């Protein structure tokens, strides 16, 4: 390989490698993310639609000697111009074909949703014609204008103008004719452009053919625009400001051309009717996106163009502080980017291009706390923010594009050299911003959640980039040492953001502080026997060994700043009321009623139902129970909201109450209904299973009164009751089942005390061998609770353990791990409530352990993870009537 060919490869390699990197990056995305469109949209769609930009930059770099000032040396080489042309052309054509083929092949494999159906022959043809137009346009515009910015814009604008012209001319014909005309026009333009580029190169001289740099026209014939520098007062700053506007004259000219073309697009859309799904309709509707390229071009030219022209040294010698010069340059270019990248397309297209946002958090907050002044102020602020977000989001996109481009410009020697790293930096920035929100999907571990990573990362990285840009601006000569220093600082800043976010989110300071009191109080409750907790709404119904039952209701801290943004509804206090008597055999509670069966078989129910307005207040108390009927053979009861199921000693099944669909009417209470026998020959038993009732027949088979799966076996007992088979509960104690991982799996305890995991047939199909898989080696578990990624289990020795599932425990049960949650061993019962677990100690104290980091009772996610430190709710013997 000769030196000339090596040099040509070196010129094309950077931007070509970036193009391939953007395309092939999607092959590293885990396949299990394919169902999450919002994440896939950020990961896959961006490389596909940014690739034409990097491809154009690769083509423009083919004659990079023009931009670097070595074009005369190229022409003076002892090689014929024809050979130089064909070497450049064939090498560039090979690079472009590889990028185009990789783009189409990746599109065919991954099929991003925004691309619709899998690529067809028309898509391959359309992208091929557009690639040919870019290929020839980039060559002849570079050789004609001898200026990167002008060549870059005309490379893109001419194909758009041709597409619009052909579409408008053939608007009365079929879509097939329009597409044929469009492809033919692009083919003619591409081939003609190649001949024109060859002619321009073979006849090229060492001066531009167009008469110099693209600039604003003269105000009068023969007059020249000049600026006189006067160093008095604030005038040096005014001179610097005008100099910045003069530096961006070419961008202003291109913006004027783009404005005229955009007006023509709007007129075409108004007077011609195109199918939005057609190629012409897609171009016309999405033309405004080209304005987003203006911040890129302005940022890339801000510093690097001055280095190329050799004016940066003279500017740094001005009698103005260099920091002031930097901020004048940055702010003027930033304002110009905002005007051209956001304001102009907004004025032309209106609200059509603005995204929409729904501030559900405001309504949820007002619904939960309608009379709280703080909540009302916060809700009004969220509503106001919801009105601003449609404008702030595109403005933020423009700011990110410009800032990254300006940073790339501060590290480059010319505008063309800054384009490729700017595009790569913009892509990485947006992917990191989105990826930071979905980091858990990659690492299978919640490194952080909520907004904490943005609250730390955005200010830190913004300050870092501003400091680096200011330091780079002062460097007249850029070399690898400067680049390595910038890379080291950026990587160190990112590492600091990640490390500090993880440390703060997971409350690392709790590792150095005591989490629980040294001892609990004197034991007043028996550990042996059956102790169970039911959790209707914000209350607890606790059935103690020995037959005593009490109702406990909880209040919550007011939704101040820490309550909303950090912990979300932690219970803060409790009051209790014991049921009369100490011989309760089976009890059940719902939002409205308490039902109990005494050891003598008598049935009791609340005298008056609770009202929804009493939930969460001190009025949510246990109502006085009254006996129902004179029967003394009742055995078990289970209560589902407004309907109860009961069994008698002879195994007959009874229903009580009515699940009314009209929830606006005040509930009269179960006492107003009479238990009705369900006519069936089978013998039944009932038990409470989370929010549903489990029915077991005489053979021990489990059934639900709600649908479990479409192919579930079912039996119809009467017009109102149909039972569905739930074989995965056959071997489990129905009152000790948890549903972690959003209910995808279940964790339960068998009658022999073994903790097992199985599949939830409500959500997916499982084989028989995927039910009842043992976790660990112990067989002394008595209770389990939780719905988050982890669950809490209670052993017979009174210890609490937290089970975490780092992988699918169905296929890999060894991936499940248990850690001791509490150092105490006097726990007697647990239940799931409010995104955590409530545990009852032998001294009567209730403690809340938050286990679900992702669950938020507001639409505002918490900034910190669940605290390892339990929160004491209260003691059941406080304010109780024993």
PDB file of N, CA and C in Angstrom, residues 338-429:
ATOM      1  N   UNK A 338     -30.292  29.443  19.601  1.00  0.00           N
ATOM      2  CA  UNK A 338     -31.667  29.389  20.077  1.00  0.00           C
ATOM      3  C   UNK A 338     -32.644  30.025  19.114  1.00  0.00           C
ATOM      4  N   UNK A 339     -32.241  31.141  18.508  1.00  0.00           N
ATOM      5  CA  UNK A 339     -33.129  31.814  17.564  1.00  0.00           C
ATOM      6  C   UNK A 339     -33.349  30.966  16.314  1.00  0.00           C
ATOM      7  N   UNK A 340     -32.254  30.429  15.761  1.00  0.00           N
ATOM      8  CA  UNK A 340     -32.364  29.680  14.503  1.00  0.00           C
ATOM      9  C   UNK A 340     -32.791  28.237  14.719  1.00  0.00           C
ATOM     10  N   UNK A 341     -32.417  27.638  15.862  1.00  0.00           N
ATOM     11  CA  UNK A 341     -32.737  26.230  16.084  1.00  0.00           C
ATOM     12  C   UNK A 341     -34.071  25.991  16.741  1.00  0.00           C
ATOM     13  N   UNK A 342     -34.628  27.011  17.415  1.00  0.00           N
ATOM     14  CA  UNK A 342     -35.899  26.808  18.124  1.00  0.00           C
ATOM     15  C   UNK A 342     -36.968  27.821  17.743  1.00  0.00           C
ATOM     16  N   UNK A 343     -36.624  29.116  17.819  1.00  0.00           N
ATOM     17  CA  UNK A 343     -37.645  30.141  17.629  1.00  0.00           C
ATOM     18  C   UNK A 343     -38.157  30.168  16.195  1.00  0.00           C
ATOM     19  N   UNK A 344     -37.264  30.108  15.211  1.00  0.00           N
ATOM     20  CA  UNK A 344     -37.698  30.179  13.807  1.00  0.00           C
ATOM     21  C   UNK A 344     -38.614  29.006  13.435  1.00  0.00           C
ATOM     22  N   UNK A 345     -38.233  27.729  13.706  1.00  0.00           N
ATOM     23  CA  UNK A 345     -39.186  26.648  13.376  1.00  0.00           C
ATOM     24  C   UNK A 345     -40.478  26.727  14.169  1.00  0.00           C
ATOM     25  N   UNK A 346     -40.428  27.265  15.406  1.00  0.00           N
ATOM     26  CA  UNK A 346     -41.658  27.411  16.184  1.00  0.00           C
ATOM     27  C   UNK A 346     -42.580  28.432  15.546  1.00  0.00           C
ATOM     28  N   UNK A 347     -42.025  29.542  15.055  1.00  0.00           N
ATOM     29  CA  UNK A 347     -42.847  30.552  14.387  1.00  0.00           C
ATOM     30  C   UNK A 347     -43.415  30.024  13.082  1.00  0.00           C
ATOM     31  N   UNK A 348     -42.661  29.178  12.390  1.00  0.00           N
ATOM     32  CA  UNK A 348     -43.124  28.665  11.100  1.00  0.00           C
ATOM     33  C   UNK A 348     -44.129  27.530  11.249  1.00  0.00           C
ATOM     34  N   UNK A 349     -43.882  26.623  12.195  1.00  0.00           N
ATOM     35  CA  UNK A 349     -44.713  25.420  12.313  1.00  0.00           C
ATOM     36  C   UNK A 349     -45.754  25.522  13.419  1.00  0.00           C
ATOM     37  N   UNK A 350     -45.560  26.419  14.382  1.00  0.00           N
ATOM     38  CA  UNK A 350     -46.505  26.539  15.480  1.00  0.00           C
ATOM     39  C   UNK A 350     -46.371  25.403  16.479  1.00  0.00           C
ATOM     40  N   UNK A 351     -47.426  25.145  17.226  1.00  0.00           N
ATOM     41  CA  UNK A 351     -47.391  24.144  18.286  1.00  0.00           C
ATOM     42  C   UNK A 351     -47.362  22.712  17.758  1.00  0.00           C
ATOM     43  N   UNK A 352     -47.439  22.545  16.443  1.00  0.00           N
ATOM     44  CA  UNK A 352     -47.424  21.199  15.876  1.00  0.00           C
ATOM     45  C   UNK A 352     -46.149  20.441  16.215  1.00  0.00           C
ATOM     46  N   UNK A 353     -45.051  21.165  16.375  1.00  0.00           N
ATOM     47  CA  UNK A 353     -43.765  20.511  16.619  1.00  0.00           C
ATOM     48  C   UNK A 353     -43.458  20.375  18.108  1.00  0.00           C
ATOM     49  N   UNK A 354     -44.342  20.874  18.975  1.00  0.00           N
ATOM     50  CA  UNK A 354     -44.080  20.821  20.409  1.00  0.00           C
ATOM     51  C   UNK A 354     -44.572  19.497  20.986  1.00  0.00           C
ATOM     52  N   UNK A 355     -43.811  18.898  21.901  1.00  0.00           N
ATOM     53  CA  UNK A 355     -44.284  17.675  22.571  1.00  0.00           C
ATOM     54  C   UNK A 355     -45.387  17.999  23.561  1.00  0.00           C
ATOM     55  N   UNK A 356     -46.084  16.979  23.991  1.00  0.00           N
ATOM     56  CA  UNK A 356     -47.158  17.141  24.964  1.00  0.00           C
ATOM     57  C   UNK A 356     -46.791  16.413  26.252  1.00  0.00           C
ATOM     58  N   UNK A 357     -47.201  16.989  27.382  1.00  0.00           N
ATOM     59  CA  UNK A 357     -46.926  16.404  28.689  1.00  0.00           C
ATOM     60  C   UNK A 357     -48.196  16.459  29.535  1.00  0.00           C
ATOM     61  N   UNK A 358     -48.393  15.420  30.306  1.00  0.00           N
ATOM     62  CA  UNK A 358     -49.507  15.363  31.248  1.00  0.00           C
ATOM     63  C   UNK A 358     -48.949  15.337  32.672  1.00  0.00           C
ATOM     64  N   UNK A 359     -49.282  16.347  33.432  1.00  0.00           N
ATOM     65  CA  UNK A 359     -48.821  16.420  34.819  1.00  0.00           C
ATOM     66  C   UNK A 359     -49.821  15.698  35.722  1.00  0.00           C
ATOM     67  N   UNK A 360     -49.762  14.355  35.710  1.00  0.00           N
ATOM     68  CA  UNK A 360     -50.678  13.582  36.546  1.00  0.00           C
ATOM     69  C   UNK A 360     -50.368  13.751  38.022  1.00  0.00           C
ATOM     70  N   UNK A 361     -49.112  14.098  38.325  1.00  0.00           N
ATOM     71  CA  UNK A 361     -48.743  14.236  39.735  1.00  0.00           C
ATOM     72  C   UNK A 361     -49.570  15.308  40.425  1.00  0.00           C
ATOM     73  N   UNK A 362     -49.865  16.408  39.714  1.00  0.00           N
ATOM     74  CA  UNK A 362     -50.624  17.502  40.326  1.00  0.00           C
ATOM     75  C   UNK A 362     -52.010  17.034  40.742  1.00  0.00           C
ATOM     76  N   UNK A 363     -52.710  16.335  39.864  1.00  0.00           N
ATOM     77  CA  UNK A 363     -54.038  15.849  40.200  1.00  0.00           C
ATOM     78  C   UNK A 363     -54.024  14.821  41.312  1.00  0.00           C
ATOM     79  N   UNK A 364     -53.019  13.935  41.314  1.00  0.00           N
ATOM     80  CA  UNK A 364     -52.943  12.921  42.352  1.00  0.00           C
ATOM     81  C   UNK A 364     -52.689  13.546  43.719  1.00  0.00           C
ATOM     82  N   UNK A 365     -51.844  14.559  43.749  1.00  0.00           N
ATOM     83  CA  UNK A 365     -51.564  15.218  45.023  1.00  0.00           C
ATOM     84  C   UNK A 365     -52.808  15.909  45.576  1.00  0.00           C
ATOM     85  N   UNK A 366     -53.520  16.627  44.700  1.00  0.00           N
ATOM     86  CA  UNK A 366     -54.734  17.315  45.158  1.00  0.00           C
ATOM     87  C   UNK A 366     -55.806  16.332  45.588  1.00  0.00           C
ATOM     88  N   UNK A 367     -55.864  15.197  44.919  1.00  0.00           N
ATOM     89  CA  UNK A 367     -56.875  14.207  45.276  1.00  0.00           C
ATOM     90  C   UNK A 367     -56.591  13.593  46.647  1.00  0.00           C
ATOM     91  N   UNK A 368     -55.309  13.383  46.954  1.00  0.00           N
ATOM     92  CA  UNK A 368     -54.957  12.779  48.224  1.00  0.00           C
ATOM     93  C   UNK A 368     -55.049  13.778  49.383  1.00  0.00           C
ATOM     94  N   UNK A 369     -54.618  15.041  49.132  1.00  0.00           N
ATOM     95  CA  UNK A 369     -54.606  16.051  50.193  1.00  0.00           C
ATOM     96  C   UNK A 369     -55.233  17.341  49.674  1.00  0.00           C
ATOM     97  N   UNK A 370     -56.551  17.394  49.556  1.00  0.00           N
ATOM     98  CA  UNK A 370     -57.211  18.563  48.947  1.00  0.00           C
ATOM     99  C   UNK A 370     -57.132  19.830  49.772  1.00  0.00           C
ATOM    100  N   UNK A 371     -56.910  19.713  51.059  1.00  0.00           N
ATOM    101  CA  UNK A 371     -56.947  20.894  51.929  1.00  0.00           C
ATOM    102  C   UNK A 371     -55.581  21.297  52.466  1.00  0.00           C
ATOM    103  N   UNK A 372     -54.534  20.677  51.968  1.00  0.00           N
ATOM    104  CA  UNK A 372     -53.200  20.983  52.470  1.00  0.00           C
ATOM    105  C   UNK A 372     -52.597  22.134  51.662  1.00  0.00           C
ATOM    106  N   UNK A 373     -52.207  23.255  52.311  1.00  0.00           N
ATOM    107  CA  UNK A 373     -51.668  24.412  51.565  1.00  0.00           C
ATOM    108  C   UNK A 373     -50.388  24.077  50.812  1.00  0.00           C
ATOM    109  N   UNK A 374     -49.509  23.291  51.437  1.00  0.00           N
ATOM    110  CA  UNK A 374     -48.257  22.950  50.763  1.00  0.00           C
ATOM    111  C   UNK A 374     -48.521  22.149  49.499  1.00  0.00           C
ATOM    112  N   UNK A 375     -49.432  21.174  49.590  1.00  0.00           N
ATOM    113  CA  UNK A 375     -49.754  20.350  48.425  1.00  0.00           C
ATOM    114  C   UNK A 375     -50.377  21.198  47.323  1.00  0.00           C
ATOM    115  N   UNK A 376     -51.237  22.143  47.698  1.00  0.00           N
ATOM    116  CA  UNK A 376     -51.841  23.016  46.700  1.00  0.00           C
ATOM    117  C   UNK A 376     -50.785  23.862  45.994  1.00  0.00           C
ATOM    118  N   UNK A 377     -49.823  24.387  46.741  1.00  0.00           N
ATOM    119  CA  UNK A 377     -48.748  25.178  46.123  1.00  0.00           C
ATOM    120  C   UNK A 377     -47.898  24.310  45.207  1.00  0.00           C
ATOM    121  N   UNK A 378     -47.572  23.103  45.675  1.00  0.00           N
ATOM    122  CA  UNK A 378     -46.778  22.198  44.853  1.00  0.00           C
ATOM    123  C   UNK A 378     -47.529  21.787  43.597  1.00  0.00           C
ATOM    124  N   UNK A 379     -48.826  21.529  43.727  1.00  0.00           N
ATOM    125  CA  UNK A 379     -49.625  21.135  42.571  1.00  0.00           C
ATOM    126  C   UNK A 379     -49.706  22.264  41.551  1.00  0.00           C
ATOM    127  N   UNK A 380     -49.890  23.497  42.024  1.00  0.00           N
ATOM    128  CA  UNK A 380     -49.919  24.635  41.098  1.00  0.00           C
ATOM    129  C   UNK A 380     -48.580  24.796  40.390  1.00  0.00           C
ATOM    130  N   UNK A 381     -47.494  24.561  41.126  1.00  0.00           N
ATOM    131  CA  UNK A 381     -46.178  24.637  40.493  1.00  0.00           C
ATOM    132  C   UNK A 381     -45.990  23.578  39.427  1.00  0.00           C
ATOM    133  N   UNK A 382     -46.495  22.368  39.695  1.00  0.00           N
ATOM    134  CA  UNK A 382     -46.391  21.304  38.693  1.00  0.00           C
ATOM    135  C   UNK A 382     -47.235  21.615  37.460  1.00  0.00           C
ATOM    136  N   UNK A 383     -48.421  22.173  37.661  1.00  0.00           N
ATOM    137  CA  UNK A 383     -49.254  22.542  36.518  1.00  0.00           C
ATOM    138  C   UNK A 383     -48.579  23.632  35.677  1.00  0.00           C
ATOM    139  N   UNK A 384     -47.968  24.604  36.339  1.00  0.00           N
ATOM    140  CA  UNK A 384     -47.244  25.651  35.609  1.00  0.00           C
ATOM    141  C   UNK A 384     -46.055  25.061  34.852  1.00  0.00           C
ATOM    142  N   UNK A 385     -45.361  24.115  35.496  1.00  0.00           N
ATOM    143  CA  UNK A 385     -44.248  23.461  34.823  1.00  0.00           C
ATOM    144  C   UNK A 385     -44.729  22.653  33.625  1.00  0.00           C
ATOM    145  N   UNK A 386     -45.912  22.051  33.739  1.00  0.00           N
ATOM    146  CA  UNK A 386     -46.463  21.310  32.614  1.00  0.00           C
ATOM    147  C   UNK A 386     -46.750  22.187  31.413  1.00  0.00           C
ATOM    148  N   UNK A 387     -47.078  23.472  31.652  1.00  0.00           N
ATOM    149  CA  UNK A 387     -47.293  24.395  30.541  1.00  0.00           C
ATOM    150  C   UNK A 387     -45.978  24.845  29.909  1.00  0.00           C
ATOM    151  N   UNK A 388     -44.908  24.858  30.706  1.00  0.00           N
ATOM    152  CA  UNK A 388     -43.615  25.297  30.175  1.00  0.00           C
ATOM    153  C   UNK A 388     -42.829  24.169  29.507  1.00  0.00           C
ATOM    154  N   UNK A 389     -43.053  22.928  29.950  1.00  0.00           N
ATOM    155  CA  UNK A 389     -42.251  21.820  29.446  1.00  0.00           C
ATOM    156  C   UNK A 389     -42.284  21.669  27.923  1.00  0.00           C
ATOM    157  N   UNK A 390     -43.438  21.842  27.240  1.00  0.00           N
ATOM    158  CA  UNK A 390     -43.412  21.725  25.779  1.00  0.00           C
ATOM    159  C   UNK A 390     -42.439  22.695  25.110  1.00  0.00           C
ATOM    160  N   UNK A 391     -42.172  23.820  25.741  1.00  0.00           N
ATOM    161  CA  UNK A 391     -41.216  24.767  25.185  1.00  0.00           C
ATOM    162  C   UNK A 391     -39.796  24.509  25.701  1.00  0.00           C
ATOM    163  N   UNK A 392     -39.683  24.056  26.945  1.00  0.00           N
ATOM    164  CA  UNK A 392     -38.359  23.859  27.529  1.00  0.00           C
ATOM    165  C   UNK A 392     -37.645  22.649  26.953  1.00  0.00           C
ATOM    166  N   UNK A 393     -38.387  21.598  26.586  1.00  0.00           N
ATOM    167  CA  UNK A 393     -37.740  20.388  26.088  1.00  0.00           C
ATOM    168  C   UNK A 393     -37.018  20.637  24.765  1.00  0.00           C
ATOM    169  N   UNK A 394     -37.679  21.169  23.710  1.00  0.00           N
ATOM    170  CA  UNK A 394     -36.914  21.433  22.473  1.00  0.00           C
ATOM    171  C   UNK A 394     -35.829  22.476  22.669  1.00  0.00           C
ATOM    172  N   UNK A 395     -36.077  23.457  23.552  1.00  0.00           N
ATOM    173  CA  UNK A 395     -35.032  24.441  23.835  1.00  0.00           C
ATOM    174  C   UNK A 395     -33.843  23.770  24.524  1.00  0.00           C
ATOM    175  N   UNK A 396     -34.117  22.807  25.392  1.00  0.00           N
ATOM    176  CA  UNK A 396     -33.034  22.056  26.019  1.00  0.00           C
ATOM    177  C   UNK A 396     -32.274  21.211  25.019  1.00  0.00           C
ATOM    178  N   UNK A 397     -32.983  20.630  24.048  1.00  0.00           N
ATOM    179  CA  UNK A 397     -32.310  19.861  22.996  1.00  0.00           C
ATOM    180  C   UNK A 397     -31.368  20.754  22.207  1.00  0.00           C
ATOM    181  N   UNK A 398     -31.828  21.954  21.863  1.00  0.00           N
ATOM    182  CA  UNK A 398     -30.979  22.906  21.145  1.00  0.00           C
ATOM    183  C   UNK A 398     -29.763  23.273  21.988  1.00  0.00           C
ATOM    184  N   UNK A 399     -29.968  23.500  23.282  1.00  0.00           N
ATOM    185  CA  UNK A 399     -28.860  23.874  24.162  1.00  0.00           C
ATOM    186  C   UNK A 399     -27.826  22.752  24.254  1.00  0.00           C
ATOM    187  N   UNK A 400     -28.280  21.504  24.338  1.00  0.00           N
ATOM    188  CA  UNK A 400     -27.345  20.376  24.407  1.00  0.00           C
ATOM    189  C   UNK A 400     -26.566  20.242  23.107  1.00  0.00           C
ATOM    190  N   UNK A 401     -27.266  20.342  21.977  1.00  0.00           N
ATOM    191  CA  UNK A 401     -26.582  20.229  20.681  1.00  0.00           C
ATOM    192  C   UNK A 401     -25.526  21.314  20.533  1.00  0.00           C
ATOM    193  N   UNK A 402     -25.885  22.550  20.871  1.00  0.00           N
ATOM    194  CA  UNK A 402     -24.926  23.641  20.731  1.00  0.00           C
ATOM    195  C   UNK A 402     -23.752  23.491  21.695  1.00  0.00           C
ATOM    196  N   UNK A 403     -24.025  23.167  22.959  1.00  0.00           N
ATOM    197  CA  UNK A 403     -22.956  23.091  23.952  1.00  0.00           C
ATOM    198  C   UNK A 403     -21.943  22.013  23.605  1.00  0.00           C
ATOM    199  N   UNK A 404     -22.430  20.840  23.214  1.00  0.00           N
ATOM    200  CA  UNK A 404     -21.508  19.768  22.836  1.00  0.00           C
ATOM    201  C   UNK A 404     -20.727  20.154  21.582  1.00  0.00           C
ATOM    202  N   UNK A 405     -21.383  20.796  20.626  1.00  0.00           N
ATOM    203  CA  UNK A 405     -20.696  21.230  19.409  1.00  0.00           C
ATOM    204  C   UNK A 405     -19.646  22.291  19.716  1.00  0.00           C
ATOM    205  N   UNK A 406     -19.974  23.223  20.593  1.00  0.00           N
ATOM    206  CA  UNK A 406     -19.011  24.256  20.979  1.00  0.00           C
ATOM    207  C   UNK A 406     -17.806  23.626  21.675  1.00  0.00           C
ATOM    208  N   UNK A 407     -18.047  22.629  22.515  1.00  0.00           N
ATOM    209  CA  UNK A 407     -16.933  21.944  23.179  1.00  0.00           C
ATOM    210  C   UNK A 407     -16.053  21.227  22.169  1.00  0.00           C
ATOM    211  N   UNK A 408     -16.671  20.553  21.196  1.00  0.00           N
ATOM    212  CA  UNK A 408     -15.883  19.898  20.151  1.00  0.00           C
ATOM    213  C   UNK A 408     -15.097  20.917  19.347  1.00  0.00           C
ATOM    214  N   UNK A 409     -15.698  22.090  19.115  1.00  0.00           N
ATOM    215  CA  UNK A 409     -14.996  23.142  18.383  1.00  0.00           C
ATOM    216  C   UNK A 409     -13.786  23.656  19.146  1.00  0.00           C
ATOM    217  N   UNK A 410     -13.899  23.712  20.480  1.00  0.00           N
ATOM    218  CA  UNK A 410     -12.768  24.196  21.275  1.00  0.00           C
ATOM    219  C   UNK A 410     -11.591  23.246  21.257  1.00  0.00           C
ATOM    220  N   UNK A 411     -11.802  22.004  20.796  1.00  0.00           N
ATOM    221  CA  UNK A 411     -10.727  21.008  20.719  1.00  0.00           C
ATOM    222  C   UNK A 411     -10.301  20.726  19.294  1.00  0.00           C
ATOM    223  N   UNK A 412     -10.756  21.522  18.322  1.00  0.00           N
ATOM    224  CA  UNK A 412     -10.485  21.251  16.909  1.00  0.00           C
ATOM    225  C   UNK A 412      -9.732  22.405  16.270  1.00  0.00           C
ATOM    226  N   UNK A 413      -9.083  22.082  15.141  1.00  0.00           N
ATOM    227  CA  UNK A 413      -8.292  23.082  14.421  1.00  0.00           C
ATOM    228  C   UNK A 413      -9.064  23.703  13.271  1.00  0.00           C
ATOM    229  N   UNK A 414     -10.149  23.055  12.844  1.00  0.00           N
ATOM    230  CA  UNK A 414     -10.979  23.610  11.788  1.00  0.00           C
ATOM    231  C   UNK A 414     -12.389  23.075  11.949  1.00  0.00           C
ATOM    232  N   UNK A 415     -13.321  23.671  11.215  1.00  0.00           N
ATOM    233  CA  UNK A 415     -14.738  23.322  11.379  1.00  0.00           C
ATOM    234  C   UNK A 415     -15.021  21.887  10.996  1.00  0.00           C
ATOM    235  N   UNK A 416     -14.449  21.424   9.879  1.00  0.00           N
ATOM    236  CA  UNK A 416     -14.705  20.066   9.432  1.00  0.00           C
ATOM    237  C   UNK A 416     -14.210  19.050  10.450  1.00  0.00           C
ATOM    238  N   UNK A 417     -13.099  19.361  11.095  1.00  0.00           N
ATOM    239  CA  UNK A 417     -12.545  18.445  12.091  1.00  0.00           C
ATOM    240  C   UNK A 417     -13.439  18.345  13.325  1.00  0.00           C
ATOM    241  N   UNK A 418     -14.204  19.369  13.623  1.00  0.00           N
ATOM    242  CA  UNK A 418     -15.051  19.365  14.830  1.00  0.00           C
ATOM    243  C   UNK A 418     -16.397  18.692  14.608  1.00  0.00           C
ATOM    244  N   UNK A 419     -16.814  18.496  13.348  1.00  0.00           N
ATOM    245  CA  UNK A 419     -18.142  17.936  13.089  1.00  0.00           C
ATOM    246  C   UNK A 419     -18.281  16.521  13.642  1.00  0.00           C
ATOM    247  N   UNK A 420     -17.342  15.650  13.320  1.00  0.00           N
ATOM    248  CA  UNK A 420     -17.472  14.244  13.711  1.00  0.00           C
ATOM    249  C   UNK A 420     -17.504  14.062  15.222  1.00  0.00           C
ATOM    250  N   UNK A 421     -16.540  14.611  15.984  1.00  0.00           N
ATOM    251  CA  UNK A 421     -16.653  14.458  17.445  1.00  0.00           C
ATOM    252  C   UNK A 421     -17.891  15.125  18.029  1.00  0.00           C
ATOM    253  N   UNK A 422     -18.372  16.207  17.400  1.00  0.00           N
ATOM    254  CA  UNK A 422     -19.589  16.856  17.891  1.00  0.00           C
ATOM    255  C   UNK A 422     -20.791  15.937  17.741  1.00  0.00           C
ATOM    256  N   UNK A 423     -20.932  15.315  16.579  1.00  0.00           N
ATOM    257  CA  UNK A 423     -22.053  14.397  16.357  1.00  0.00           C
ATOM    258  C   UNK A 423     -21.976  13.210  17.308  1.00  0.00           C
ATOM    259  N   UNK A 424     -20.767  12.661  17.465  1.00  0.00           N
ATOM    260  CA  UNK A 424     -20.601  11.542  18.389  1.00  0.00           C
ATOM    261  C   UNK A 424     -20.913  11.970  19.818  1.00  0.00           C
ATOM    262  N   UNK A 425     -20.439  13.164  20.204  1.00  0.00           N
ATOM    263  CA  UNK A 425     -20.711  13.647  21.552  1.00  0.00           C
ATOM    264  C   UNK A 425     -22.182  13.889  21.799  1.00  0.00           C
ATOM    265  N   UNK A 426     -22.890  14.426  20.816  1.00  0.00           N
ATOM    266  CA  UNK A 426     -24.330  14.648  20.957  1.00  0.00           C
ATOM    267  C   UNK A 426     -25.054  13.316  21.127  1.00  0.00           C
ATOM    268  N   UNK A 427     -24.678  12.341  20.311  1.00  0.00           N
ATOM    269  CA  UNK A 427     -25.299  11.028  20.435  1.00  0.00           C
ATOM    270  C   UNK A 427     -25.053  10.398  21.793  1.00  0.00           C
ATOM    271  N   UNK A 428     -23.808  10.453  22.254  1.00  0.00           N
ATOM    272  CA  UNK A 428     -23.499   9.874  23.561  1.00  0.00           C
ATOM    273  C   UNK A 428     -24.215  10.615  24.687  1.00  0.00           C
ATOM    274  N   UNK A 429     -24.331  11.938  24.554  1.00  0.00           N
ATOM    275  CA  UNK A 429     -25.000  12.722  25.597  1.00  0.00           C
ATOM    276  C   UNK A 429     -26.461  12.324  25.735  1.00  0.00           C
TER     277      UNK A 429
END
